[in-house]
Coordinates of C-alpha atoms in Angstrom, one line a residue:
M19 CA -33.6 -29.0 -35.3
L20 CA -29.8 -28.8 -35.9
N21 CA -27.8 -25.7 -35.2
K22 CA -30.4 -23.7 -33.3
Y23 CA -29.9 -22.1 -29.9
P24 CA -32.8 -21.6 -27.5
L25 CA -33.6 -18.0 -26.8
W26 CA -32.0 -17.9 -23.4
K27 CA -28.6 -18.7 -24.9
Y28 CA -28.8 -15.8 -27.3
L29 CA -29.8 -13.5 -24.5
L30 CA -26.9 -14.7 -22.4
I31 CA -24.4 -14.0 -25.2
V32 CA -25.8 -10.5 -25.7
A33 CA -25.8 -9.8 -22.0
V34 CA -22.2 -10.9 -21.6
L35 CA -21.0 -8.9 -24.6
A36 CA -22.9 -5.8 -23.5
I37 CA -21.4 -6.0 -20.0
G38 CA -17.9 -6.5 -21.5
L39 CA -18.3 -3.5 -23.8
V40 CA -19.6 -1.3 -20.9
Y41 CA -16.8 -2.2 -18.5
S42 CA -14.0 -1.9 -21.2
T43 CA -15.2 1.5 -22.3
P44 CA -13.6 3.5 -19.4
N45 CA -10.2 2.6 -20.8
L46 CA -10.9 5.0 -23.7
Y47 CA -10.8 7.9 -21.3
P48 CA -7.2 8.8 -20.3
D49 CA -6.5 10.2 -16.8
D50 CA -5.7 13.9 -16.2
P51 CA -2.4 14.8 -14.6
A52 CA -3.1 16.3 -11.2
I53 CA -1.8 17.3 -7.8
Q54 CA -3.6 16.4 -4.6
V55 CA -3.6 18.6 -1.5
S56 CA -4.6 17.2 1.9
G57 CA -4.0 18.1 5.5
A58 CA -0.9 16.9 7.2
S59 CA -3.3 15.6 9.9
T60 CA -6.8 14.4 9.6
A61 CA -8.0 17.3 11.7
L62 CA -7.0 19.8 9.0
K63 CA -9.5 19.9 6.2
V64 CA -9.1 21.2 2.7
D65 CA -12.0 23.4 1.4
Q66 CA -12.6 25.5 -1.7
A67 CA -10.8 28.5 -0.2
T68 CA -7.7 26.4 0.2
L69 CA -7.9 25.3 -3.5
D70 CA -8.5 28.8 -4.6
Q71 CA -5.3 29.8 -2.8
A72 CA -3.4 27.0 -4.5
S73 CA -5.0 27.8 -7.9
K74 CA -3.9 31.4 -7.6
A75 CA -0.3 30.4 -6.8
L76 CA -0.3 28.2 -9.9
A77 CA -1.8 30.9 -12.1
D78 CA 0.9 33.4 -10.9
A79 CA 3.5 30.8 -11.9
G80 CA 2.0 30.4 -15.3
I81 CA 0.6 26.9 -14.8
E82 CA -2.8 26.3 -16.2
V83 CA -5.4 24.6 -13.9
K84 CA -8.0 22.6 -15.7
A85 CA -10.3 22.1 -12.7
A86 CA -10.3 22.2 -8.9
E87 CA -12.3 19.7 -6.9
V88 CA -12.9 19.1 -3.1
S89 CA -13.5 15.6 -1.8
E90 CA -13.5 13.9 1.6
R91 CA -9.8 13.0 1.0
G92 CA -8.7 16.6 0.2
G93 CA -8.5 18.8 -2.8
L94 CA -7.6 17.8 -6.4
L95 CA -6.1 20.2 -9.0
R96 CA -6.4 18.9 -12.5
L97 CA -3.7 20.1 -14.9
T98 CA -3.6 20.3 -18.7
R99 CA -0.1 19.0 -19.2
M100 CA 1.8 16.2 -17.6
S101 CA 5.0 18.2 -17.7
D102 CA 3.4 20.7 -15.3
Q103 CA 3.0 18.2 -12.4
L104 CA 6.4 18.6 -10.8
P105 CA 6.6 22.4 -11.0
A106 CA 3.0 22.6 -9.8
K107 CA 3.8 20.5 -6.8
D108 CA 6.7 22.7 -5.8
V109 CA 4.7 25.9 -6.3
V110 CA 1.7 24.7 -4.2
R111 CA 3.9 23.2 -1.5
K112 CA 5.7 26.6 -1.1
A113 CA 2.4 28.5 -1.1
M114 CA 0.6 26.2 1.4
G115 CA 3.4 25.5 3.9
D116 CA 4.1 22.5 6.0
D117 CA 0.6 22.1 7.3
Y118 CA -0.5 20.5 4.0
V119 CA 0.7 17.4 2.1
V120 CA 1.1 18.0 -1.7
A121 CA 1.5 14.9 -3.8
L122 CA 1.3 13.8 -7.4
N123 CA -1.7 12.0 -8.7
L124 CA -3.7 11.0 -11.8
A125 CA -7.4 12.0 -11.9
P126 CA -9.8 9.8 -13.7
T127 CA -12.0 11.3 -16.5
T128 CA -14.5 8.4 -16.7
P129 CA -18.0 9.7 -17.4
A130 CA -20.4 9.8 -14.4
W131 CA -22.8 7.3 -15.9
L132 CA -20.0 4.7 -16.2
R133 CA -18.8 5.4 -12.7
A134 CA -22.4 5.0 -11.4
L135 CA -22.2 1.4 -12.9
G136 CA -19.0 0.8 -11.0
A137 CA -16.9 0.9 -14.3
S138 CA -13.4 2.2 -14.1
P139 CA -10.3 1.9 -16.3
M140 CA -7.6 -0.8 -15.8
K141 CA -4.9 0.1 -13.4
L142 CA -1.6 0.5 -15.1
G143 CA 1.7 -0.8 -13.7
L144 CA 4.6 1.5 -13.0
D145 CA 6.3 0.5 -16.3
L146 CA 3.3 1.9 -18.2
S147 CA 1.7 4.7 -16.2
G148 CA 4.7 6.0 -14.2
G149 CA 4.1 6.8 -10.6
V150 CA 5.7 8.0 -7.4
H151 CA 9.1 7.0 -5.9
F152 CA 9.7 7.5 -2.2
L153 CA 13.1 6.9 -0.5
L154 CA 12.6 6.6 3.2
E155 CA 15.4 6.8 5.7
V156 CA 15.2 5.0 9.0
D157 CA 16.6 6.8 12.0
M158 CA 18.6 4.0 13.6
E159 CA 19.9 6.0 16.6
K160 CA 16.4 6.9 17.8
A161 CA 15.5 3.2 17.5
V162 CA 18.5 2.4 19.8
A163 CA 17.6 5.2 22.2
A164 CA 14.0 4.0 22.5
R165 CA 15.1 0.5 23.2
I166 CA 17.6 1.7 25.9
K167 CA 14.7 3.5 27.6
V168 CA 12.8 0.2 27.7
Y169 CA 15.9 -1.6 29.1
E170 CA 16.3 1.1 31.7
G171 CA 12.8 0.7 32.9
D172 CA 13.1 -3.1 33.1
V173 CA 16.3 -2.8 35.1
K174 CA 14.9 -0.3 37.5
S175 CA 11.7 -2.4 38.0
L176 CA 13.9 -5.4 38.8
L177 CA 16.0 -3.5 41.3
R178 CA 12.8 -2.1 43.0
K179 CA 11.4 -5.6 43.1
E180 CA 14.5 -6.9 44.9
R181 CA 14.5 -3.8 47.2
I182 CA 17.9 -2.6 46.0
R183 CA 18.1 1.2 46.4
Y184 CA 19.6 3.2 43.5
R185 CA 19.7 6.7 42.0
S186 CA 19.2 7.5 38.4
L187 CA 22.1 9.4 36.9
P188 CA 22.5 11.1 33.5
A189 CA 24.3 9.0 30.9
N190 CA 27.8 10.0 30.0
Q191 CA 28.0 8.1 26.7
E192 CA 25.7 7.0 23.9
N193 CA 23.7 3.8 24.0
A194 CA 24.1 3.5 27.8
F195 CA 22.5 4.6 31.1
Q196 CA 23.9 4.9 34.6
L197 CA 22.8 4.1 38.1
G198 CA 24.3 5.2 41.4
F199 CA 24.6 3.1 44.6
A200 CA 25.4 4.0 48.2
D201 CA 28.2 1.4 48.7
S202 CA 30.2 -1.3 47.0
E203 CA 28.2 -4.1 48.6
T204 CA 24.9 -2.8 47.1
L205 CA 26.7 -2.2 43.7
E206 CA 27.9 -5.8 43.6
K207 CA 24.5 -7.2 44.5
A208 CA 22.9 -5.1 41.7
Q209 CA 25.6 -6.2 39.2
A210 CA 25.0 -9.9 40.0
L211 CA 21.3 -9.5 39.6
I212 CA 21.5 -7.6 36.3
R213 CA 24.1 -10.0 34.9
K214 CA 21.8 -12.9 35.8
E215 CA 18.6 -11.4 34.1
F216 CA 20.2 -9.4 31.3
T217 CA 22.9 -10.5 28.9
D218 CA 22.9 -7.5 26.6
F219 CA 25.1 -5.1 28.7
D220 CA 28.8 -4.3 29.1
Q221 CA 29.1 -3.4 32.8
T222 CA 31.7 -0.9 34.0
T223 CA 32.0 0.7 37.4
T224 CA 33.4 4.0 38.7
V225 CA 33.5 6.0 41.9
R226 CA 32.0 9.5 41.9
G227 CA 32.3 11.2 45.2
D228 CA 30.6 9.0 47.8
Q229 CA 28.7 7.1 45.1
Q230 CA 29.4 3.8 43.4
V231 CA 28.4 4.3 39.7
L232 CA 27.3 1.4 37.5
N233 CA 27.4 2.1 33.7
L234 CA 25.3 -0.2 31.6
A235 CA 26.1 0.0 27.8
L236 CA 24.5 -2.2 25.2
T237 CA 27.0 -4.6 23.6
Q238 CA 28.0 -4.1 19.9
V239 CA 26.2 -7.4 19.0
R240 CA 23.0 -6.2 20.6
L241 CA 23.3 -2.8 18.9
A242 CA 23.7 -4.5 15.5
E243 CA 20.6 -6.7 16.3
I244 CA 18.5 -3.7 17.2
R245 CA 19.5 -1.8 14.0
E246 CA 18.8 -4.8 11.9
Y247 CA 15.5 -5.4 13.6
S248 CA 14.5 -1.8 13.1
I249 CA 15.0 -1.8 9.3
K250 CA 13.3 -5.2 9.0
Q251 CA 10.4 -4.2 11.2
N252 CA 9.9 -0.9 9.3
L253 CA 10.1 -2.7 6.0
T254 CA 7.4 -5.1 7.1
T255 CA 5.3 -2.2 8.4
V256 CA 5.6 -0.2 5.2
R257 CA 4.5 -3.3 3.2
N258 CA 1.5 -3.7 5.5
R259 CA 0.6 -0.1 5.2
V260 CA 0.8 -0.2 1.4
N261 CA -1.4 -3.3 1.5
E262 CA -3.9 -1.5 3.7
L263 CA -4.0 1.4 1.2
G264 CA -4.8 -1.0 -1.6
V265 CA -2.0 0.1 -3.9
A266 CA -1.7 -2.0 -7.0
E267 CA 1.6 -3.7 -7.9
P268 CA 3.8 -1.7 -5.4
L269 CA 7.5 -2.1 -5.0
V270 CA 8.7 -2.0 -1.4
Q271 CA 12.3 -3.1 -0.8
R272 CA 15.4 -2.3 1.3
Q273 CA 18.2 -0.2 0.0
G274 CA 21.5 -0.2 1.9
A275 CA 21.7 -0.3 5.7
N276 CA 19.0 2.1 6.6
R277 CA 16.8 3.0 3.6
I278 CA 13.6 1.7 2.1
V279 CA 12.4 2.3 -1.5
V280 CA 8.7 2.5 -2.1
E281 CA 7.3 2.8 -5.7
L282 CA 3.6 3.3 -6.2
P283 CA 1.8 3.3 -9.6
G284 CA 0.5 6.7 -10.6
V285 CA -3.2 6.0 -10.4
Q286 CA -3.2 5.7 -6.6
D287 CA -4.0 8.3 -4.0
T288 CA -0.4 9.3 -3.4
A289 CA -1.2 12.1 -0.9
E290 CA -2.9 9.6 1.4
A291 CA 0.0 7.2 0.9
K292 CA 2.6 9.9 1.7
R293 CA 0.8 10.8 4.9
I294 CA 0.4 7.2 6.0
L295 CA 3.9 6.1 5.1
G296 CA 5.5 9.3 6.6
K297 CA 3.9 9.0 10.0
T298 CA 5.7 7.1 12.7
A299 CA 2.5 6.5 14.7
S300 CA 4.8 5.7 17.6
L301 CA 3.2 5.5 21.0
E302 CA 4.8 5.7 24.5
F303 CA 2.9 4.8 27.7
R304 CA 4.3 6.5 30.8
L305 CA 3.1 7.0 34.4
A306 CA 2.5 10.6 35.6
A307 CA 5.2 11.7 37.9
E308 CA 4.7 11.7 41.7
P309 CA 4.4 15.1 43.3
D310 CA 7.8 14.7 45.1
A311 CA 9.6 13.1 42.2
A312 CA 13.1 14.4 41.5
R313 CA 13.4 16.6 38.4
A314 CA 16.0 14.4 36.9
T315 CA 13.5 11.5 36.7
T316 CA 10.7 13.5 35.1
E317 CA 10.0 15.1 31.8
S318 CA 7.1 17.6 30.9
F319 CA 4.9 17.1 27.9
E320 CA 2.2 19.3 26.3
F321 CA -1.2 18.0 25.4
R322 CA -2.3 17.7 21.9
E323 CA -5.5 19.5 22.8
P324 CA -4.5 23.2 23.1
G325 CA -5.2 25.2 26.3
R326 CA -4.3 22.4 28.7
P327 CA -1.2 22.9 30.9
A328 CA 1.9 20.6 30.5
V329 CA 2.2 17.6 32.7
P330 CA 5.3 16.0 34.2
L331 CA 5.7 12.3 33.4
E332 CA 8.2 9.7 34.4
R333 CA 11.1 9.3 32.0
S334 CA 10.9 5.5 32.2
L335 CA 8.6 3.9 29.7
I336 CA 6.0 1.2 30.3
I337 CA 5.7 0.0 26.7
T338 CA 6.1 1.4 23.2
G339 CA 3.9 1.2 20.1
D340 CA 5.9 -1.7 18.5
Q341 CA 4.4 -4.0 21.1
V342 CA 0.9 -3.4 19.7
T343 CA -0.5 -6.4 17.8
D344 CA -4.0 -5.1 16.9
A345 CA -5.9 -1.9 16.9
Q346 CA -9.5 -1.2 16.0
A347 CA -11.3 2.2 15.9
S348 CA -14.7 2.4 17.7
F349 CA -16.8 4.7 19.9
D350 CA -17.3 4.7 23.6
E351 CA -20.7 4.8 25.3
N352 CA -20.8 8.6 24.8
G353 CA -20.2 8.4 21.1
R354 CA -16.6 9.7 21.3
P355 CA -13.9 8.0 19.2
Q356 CA -11.5 5.6 20.7
V357 CA -9.0 2.9 19.6
N358 CA -9.1 -0.6 21.2
I359 CA -5.6 -1.9 21.7
R360 CA -4.2 -5.4 22.0
L361 CA -0.6 -6.0 23.1
D362 CA 1.7 -8.9 22.5
G363 CA 2.6 -11.2 25.4
H364 CA 5.6 -9.3 26.6
G365 CA 3.8 -6.0 26.3
G366 CA 0.8 -7.3 28.2
E367 CA 3.1 -8.5 31.0
L368 CA 4.8 -5.1 31.3
M369 CA 1.5 -3.2 31.3
S370 CA 0.1 -5.5 33.9
R371 CA 3.2 -5.2 36.1
A372 CA 3.2 -1.4 35.8
T373 CA -0.5 -0.8 36.5
R374 CA -1.0 -3.5 39.2
N375 CA 1.2 -1.5 41.6
N376 CA 0.0 1.9 40.5
V377 CA -3.8 1.8 40.8
G378 CA -5.0 5.4 41.4
R379 CA -2.2 7.0 39.5
S380 CA -2.5 8.5 36.1
M381 CA -1.1 7.0 32.9
A382 CA -0.4 9.1 29.8
V383 CA -0.4 7.9 26.2
I384 CA 2.1 10.0 24.1
F385 CA 1.7 10.2 20.3
I386 CA 5.0 10.7 18.5
E387 CA 5.2 12.0 14.9
Q388 CA 7.8 13.7 12.7
K389 CA 6.7 17.1 11.5
P390 CA 8.2 18.4 8.3
V391 CA 9.9 21.8 8.3
T392 CA 10.6 23.3 4.9
R393 CA 12.9 26.3 4.4
Y394 CA 13.9 27.9 1.1
V395 CA 17.4 29.0 0.2
K396 CA 18.8 30.6 -2.9
Q397 CA 21.5 28.7 -4.8
M398 CA 23.4 29.3 -8.0
E399 CA 22.9 26.7 -10.7
A400 CA 24.7 27.1 -14.1
G401 CA 25.0 30.8 -13.3
V402 CA 21.3 31.2 -12.5
E403 CA 20.0 31.9 -9.0
K404 CA 17.3 29.5 -8.0
E405 CA 15.2 29.0 -4.9
V406 CA 15.6 25.5 -3.6
A407 CA 13.4 23.8 -0.9
I408 CA 15.3 22.1 1.9
Q409 CA 13.2 19.9 4.1
S410 CA 14.0 18.7 7.6
F411 CA 11.9 17.1 10.4
K412 CA 11.3 17.9 14.0
E413 CA 10.0 15.3 16.4
E414 CA 6.8 16.2 18.2
K415 CA 5.6 14.3 21.3
L416 CA 2.2 15.3 22.6
I417 CA -0.1 13.7 25.2
I418 CA -3.3 12.3 23.6
S419 CA -4.7 10.7 26.7
L420 CA -4.2 11.1 30.5
A421 CA -6.4 8.8 32.5
T422 CA -6.5 7.4 36.0
I423 CA -5.7 3.7 36.4
Q424 CA -8.9 2.3 37.8
S425 CA -7.7 -1.3 37.9
P426 CA -4.8 -3.4 36.6
L427 CA -4.6 -3.5 32.8
G428 CA -3.5 -6.4 30.7
S429 CA -3.0 -7.0 27.0
Q430 CA -6.3 -5.3 26.0
F431 CA -7.4 -1.7 26.8
R432 CA -8.5 1.4 24.9
I433 CA -7.1 4.9 24.0
T434 CA -9.4 7.9 24.2
G435 CA -8.9 11.6 23.7
L436 CA -8.6 11.4 19.9
D437 CA -9.6 14.3 17.6
G438 CA -12.5 12.8 15.6
K439 CA -13.3 9.6 13.8
G440 CA -10.8 10.2 11.1
E441 CA -7.9 10.4 13.5
S442 CA -9.0 7.3 15.4
S443 CA -9.3 5.3 12.1
E444 CA -5.9 6.5 10.9
L445 CA -4.2 5.7 14.2
A446 CA -5.8 2.2 14.3
L447 CA -4.7 1.6 10.7
L448 CA -1.1 2.6 11.5
L449 CA -0.9 0.5 14.6
R450 CA -2.7 -2.4 13.0
A451 CA -0.3 -2.4 10.1
G452 CA 2.6 -2.6 12.6
G453 CA 4.4 -0.1 14.7
L454 CA 7.5 1.4 13.4
A455 CA 10.6 0.4 15.3
A456 CA 12.2 3.8 14.4
P457 CA 11.1 7.1 12.9
M458 CA 11.5 7.4 9.1
Y459 CA 12.1 10.5 7.0
F460 CA 11.4 11.2 3.3
A461 CA 14.9 11.4 1.9
E462 CA 13.7 11.6 -1.6
E463 CA 10.4 11.9 -3.6
R464 CA 10.1 12.0 -7.3
T465 CA 7.9 10.9 -10.2
I466 CA 8.9 7.9 -12.3
G467 CA 8.3 7.9 -16.0
P468 CA 7.5 4.6 -17.7
S469 CA 10.6 2.4 -17.1
L470 CA 10.8 1.5 -20.7
G471 CA 9.6 4.9 -22.0
A472 CA 6.2 6.2 -22.9
E473 CA 6.8 4.9 -26.4
N474 CA 6.2 1.4 -25.1
I475 CA 2.6 2.2 -24.4
S476 CA 1.9 3.1 -28.0
K477 CA 4.0 0.2 -29.2
G478 CA 2.1 -2.1 -27.0
I479 CA -1.2 -0.8 -28.4
D480 CA 0.2 -1.0 -32.0
S481 CA 1.3 -4.6 -31.4
T482 CA -2.1 -5.6 -30.2
W483 CA -3.8 -4.1 -33.3
W484 CA -1.3 -5.6 -35.7
A485 CA -1.8 -9.0 -34.1
M486 CA -5.5 -8.6 -34.7
V487 CA -4.9 -7.6 -38.3
F488 CA -2.5 -10.4 -39.2
V489 CA -4.5 -13.0 -37.4
S490 CA -7.7 -11.8 -39.2
I491 CA -6.0 -11.8 -42.6
F492 CA -4.8 -15.3 -42.1
I493 CA -8.1 -16.7 -40.8
I494 CA -10.2 -15.0 -43.5
A495 CA -7.8 -16.2 -46.2
I496 CA -8.0 -19.8 -45.1
Y497 CA -11.6 -20.1 -44.0
R498 CA -13.3 -17.2 -45.9
F499 CA -16.7 -16.2 -44.5
F500 CA -16.2 -18.4 -41.4
G501 CA -12.8 -16.6 -41.0
L502 CA -14.7 -13.3 -40.9
L503 CA -17.0 -14.6 -38.2
A504 CA -13.8 -15.6 -36.2
T505 CA -12.5 -12.1 -36.7
V506 CA -15.7 -10.6 -35.2
A507 CA -15.4 -13.0 -32.3
L508 CA -11.7 -12.0 -31.8
A509 CA -12.7 -8.3 -31.5
F510 CA -15.3 -9.1 -28.9
N511 CA -12.8 -11.3 -27.2
L512 CA -10.4 -8.3 -26.8
A513 CA -13.3 -6.2 -25.4
L514 CA -14.3 -8.9 -22.9
L515 CA -10.7 -9.4 -21.7
V516 CA -10.2 -5.7 -21.1
G517 CA -13.6 -5.4 -19.4
L518 CA -12.9 -8.4 -17.2
M519 CA -9.5 -7.0 -16.2
S520 CA -11.1 -3.7 -15.3
V521 CA -13.8 -5.3 -13.2
I522 CA -11.5 -7.4 -11.1
G523 CA -9.0 -4.5 -10.7
A524 CA -6.1 -6.3 -12.5
T525 CA -3.0 -4.3 -13.1
L526 CA -1.8 -4.0 -16.7
T527 CA 2.0 -4.1 -17.2
L528 CA 4.1 -4.4 -20.3
P529 CA 4.4 -8.2 -19.9
G530 CA 0.6 -8.1 -19.5
I531 CA 0.3 -6.5 -22.9
A532 CA 2.4 -9.4 -24.2
G533 CA -0.1 -11.7 -22.6
I534 CA -3.0 -10.0 -24.5
V535 CA -1.1 -10.3 -27.8
L536 CA -0.4 -13.9 -27.1
T537 CA -4.1 -14.4 -26.2
L538 CA -5.2 -13.0 -29.6
G539 CA -3.0 -15.4 -31.4
M540 CA -4.2 -18.4 -29.3
A541 CA -7.9 -17.3 -29.4
V542 CA -8.3 -18.5 -33.0
D543 CA -6.9 -22.0 -32.2
A544 CA -10.4 -23.1 -31.2
N545 CA -11.9 -21.7 -34.4
V546 CA -9.2 -23.5 -36.4
L547 CA -10.1 -26.8 -34.7
I548 CA -13.8 -26.3 -35.3
Y549 CA -13.5 -25.2 -38.9
S550 CA -11.0 -27.9 -39.8
R551 CA -13.4 -30.5 -38.3
I552 CA -16.3 -29.0 -40.4
R553 CA -14.2 -29.4 -43.5
E554 CA -13.5 -33.0 -42.7
E555 CA -17.1 -33.8 -42.1
L556 CA -18.1 -32.1 -45.5
N557 CA -15.4 -34.1 -47.3
A558 CA -16.8 -37.2 -45.6
G559 CA -20.1 -36.5 -47.4
L560 CA -22.2 -35.1 -44.6
S561 CA -24.8 -32.4 -45.2
V562 CA -24.0 -28.8 -44.4
Q563 CA -26.1 -28.7 -41.3
R564 CA -24.8 -32.1 -40.0
A565 CA -21.2 -31.1 -40.8
I566 CA -21.6 -27.8 -38.8
H567 CA -23.2 -29.6 -35.9
E568 CA -20.5 -32.4 -35.8
G569 CA -17.7 -29.9 -36.3
F570 CA -18.6 -27.9 -33.2
D571 CA -19.4 -31.0 -31.0
R572 CA -16.4 -33.1 -31.9
A573 CA -13.9 -30.2 -31.6
Y574 CA -15.3 -29.3 -28.1
T575 CA -13.2 -31.9 -26.2
A576 CA -10.0 -31.0 -27.9
I577 CA -10.6 -27.3 -27.2
I578 CA -11.3 -27.8 -23.5
D579 CA -8.2 -30.1 -23.0
S580 CA -5.8 -27.7 -24.8
N581 CA -7.0 -24.6 -23.0
L582 CA -7.1 -26.3 -19.6
T583 CA -3.4 -27.3 -19.8
T584 CA -2.5 -23.7 -20.8
L585 CA -4.7 -22.4 -17.9
L586 CA -2.8 -24.7 -15.5
V587 CA 0.5 -23.2 -16.6
G588 CA -0.9 -19.7 -16.1
G589 CA -1.9 -20.7 -12.6
I590 CA 1.6 -21.9 -11.8
L591 CA 3.2 -18.7 -13.2
F592 CA 0.8 -16.6 -11.0
A593 CA 1.5 -18.7 -7.9
L594 CA 5.3 -18.8 -8.2
G595 CA 6.0 -15.6 -10.1
T596 CA 6.3 -12.0 -8.9
G597 CA 5.5 -8.6 -10.3
P598 CA 5.6 -8.6 -14.1
I599 CA 5.4 -12.4 -14.3
K600 CA 2.1 -12.3 -12.3
G601 CA 0.8 -9.6 -14.8
F602 CA 1.6 -11.9 -17.7
A603 CA -0.1 -14.9 -16.0
V604 CA -3.2 -12.9 -15.2
T605 CA -3.8 -11.6 -18.7
M606 CA -3.0 -14.9 -20.3
S607 CA -5.3 -16.9 -18.0
L608 CA -8.2 -14.4 -18.3
G609 CA -7.6 -14.4 -22.1
I610 CA -8.0 -18.2 -22.2
L611 CA -11.4 -17.9 -20.4
T612 CA -12.7 -15.2 -22.7
S613 CA -11.4 -16.9 -25.9
M614 CA -13.2 -20.1 -24.9
F615 CA -16.4 -18.2 -24.5
T616 CA -16.2 -16.3 -27.8
A617 CA -15.0 -19.4 -29.8
I618 CA -17.5 -21.9 -28.4
M619 CA -20.6 -19.8 -27.5
F620 CA -20.3 -16.6 -29.5
T621 CA -19.0 -18.0 -32.8
R622 CA -21.5 -20.9 -32.7
G623 CA -24.3 -18.4 -31.9
M624 CA -23.4 -16.4 -35.1
V625 CA -23.2 -19.5 -37.2
N626 CA -26.5 -20.8 -35.9
L627 CA -28.2 -17.4 -36.7
I628 CA -26.8 -17.4 -40.2
F629 CA -26.9 -21.0 -41.2
G630 CA -29.2 -22.8 -38.8
G631 CA -32.5 -24.1 -40.3
R632 CA -31.5 -23.1 -43.8
N633 CA -31.1 -25.5 -46.7
F634 CA -27.5 -24.8 -47.9
K635 CA -26.2 -27.2 -50.5
K636 CA -22.6 -26.0 -50.3
L637 CA -20.4 -24.3 -47.6
W638 CA -17.5 -22.0 -48.5
I639 CA -15.1 -22.9 -45.8

């Protein structure tokens, strides 16, 4: 019988529409403005007492708290007004101190039954939702200092290998180190050897008492290369860390000689991002000092674990964290957390050389991070005295592992002595994403409103609805009752598109809204082709049932061809475009797929239910 679907096709259409409606529904629930409180380290947990303290501070400041929640990632304080976010963050940060990270966030309000189904609202891009802006400043001088330590260790290892006796002397200028020799003959031999193996030094000599002093300073060209490498390496590392965090549509780019801009859409876990981005996660591997070592060649370090005495270590480094190529968290045979490390070729060679000749000695792993220190000063602004927070950073170097070298190590080994699974996972993530070539500081943090104004959100929604209204008026005026069926299909098409974008985690931007509006206009093309074909068949004298059947069947090829070419263009835009262009390409491509389903399957299903098997003599189309 013409124009009849089997039962399974009707069930398929109903199932698809139901799923689309369910997964588009979370977008009707707007997010709450919130601030998130988490420990500056994974060892410091946030509990209800911590949130009560923060809530009391906000209440004293006249800021209303809608709800306070504790989760594995920390505490969340929901606010009633978006304008309270920035003042609330300042109040809580002052009340909690530097042991806690206070960041801005948006808290979802999706009902529990929808969350249980895995339904969540679309992620909004920075131009629609706003977000957080970080300006990170790279400490170039510490990058140079760390590289000089590595050079110094390599030079000393070379001299020891060639049995040239030397003394370590304190440097008398920046970006250099000094060595002392007993006579000019030994000095000349050392100079020739260093000149042969290293081309990055400007060598100068002086006489100090009975010592021949060799000063090795990095050339200006090499200094520029190290600084450029540091900013590029840190930029790559920040991008990798943001990718590990799963942030949607982030902006990570260089600004000037030593700064990096990071912009994150507001729906992300910005407290976690701030902690991950702010940590240097630098490592230093050093040998424990010999009992009779000169004080000038050693440096004492405290353990991260309290209660253990400080240990003297050699000043020279074996390797640093930027030579780590992979890191994975795991557990040892006793169930204690550890991180399995893999080094690059040069790092593996240095580690092998250092440990091969020092079996039986202890080697320390030093964890380096920048601790924030906040102080509050009173300043006059427009004749009003205000308390302003000034943040600085102090470098903290603590031993996380001190173990005896049982056998020579290579490019793979493990770090133990970590404080719980959370810390081992975080350290592995930071090292896996790439070691920082230099420490970074938060020079600026602020919220970003929609780049084109909050008004654009409402205008985008209005444009979508007006597009539906005008398209519906046009199609109903031209095709009457069949136009009404196309309008119903258009509404379901919008629901399917929104639901599909929510399911796959696509980010909606302002160009993405333009793609949705364009999709609504293009979605009726298939209906126009079908309905025009039905008219032609009726004018050719076919019966109503035969005209409907032929109209759908003969228009099918043209619909597929036209939509496939548009889909191809969308794929090219997505592959070659960036940022907003990708957002437009995604919504347009998904819209093509949903419009093909609603025009071919859903519209025909409705027509078959209404007209199929019935004896109509005339069709108003």
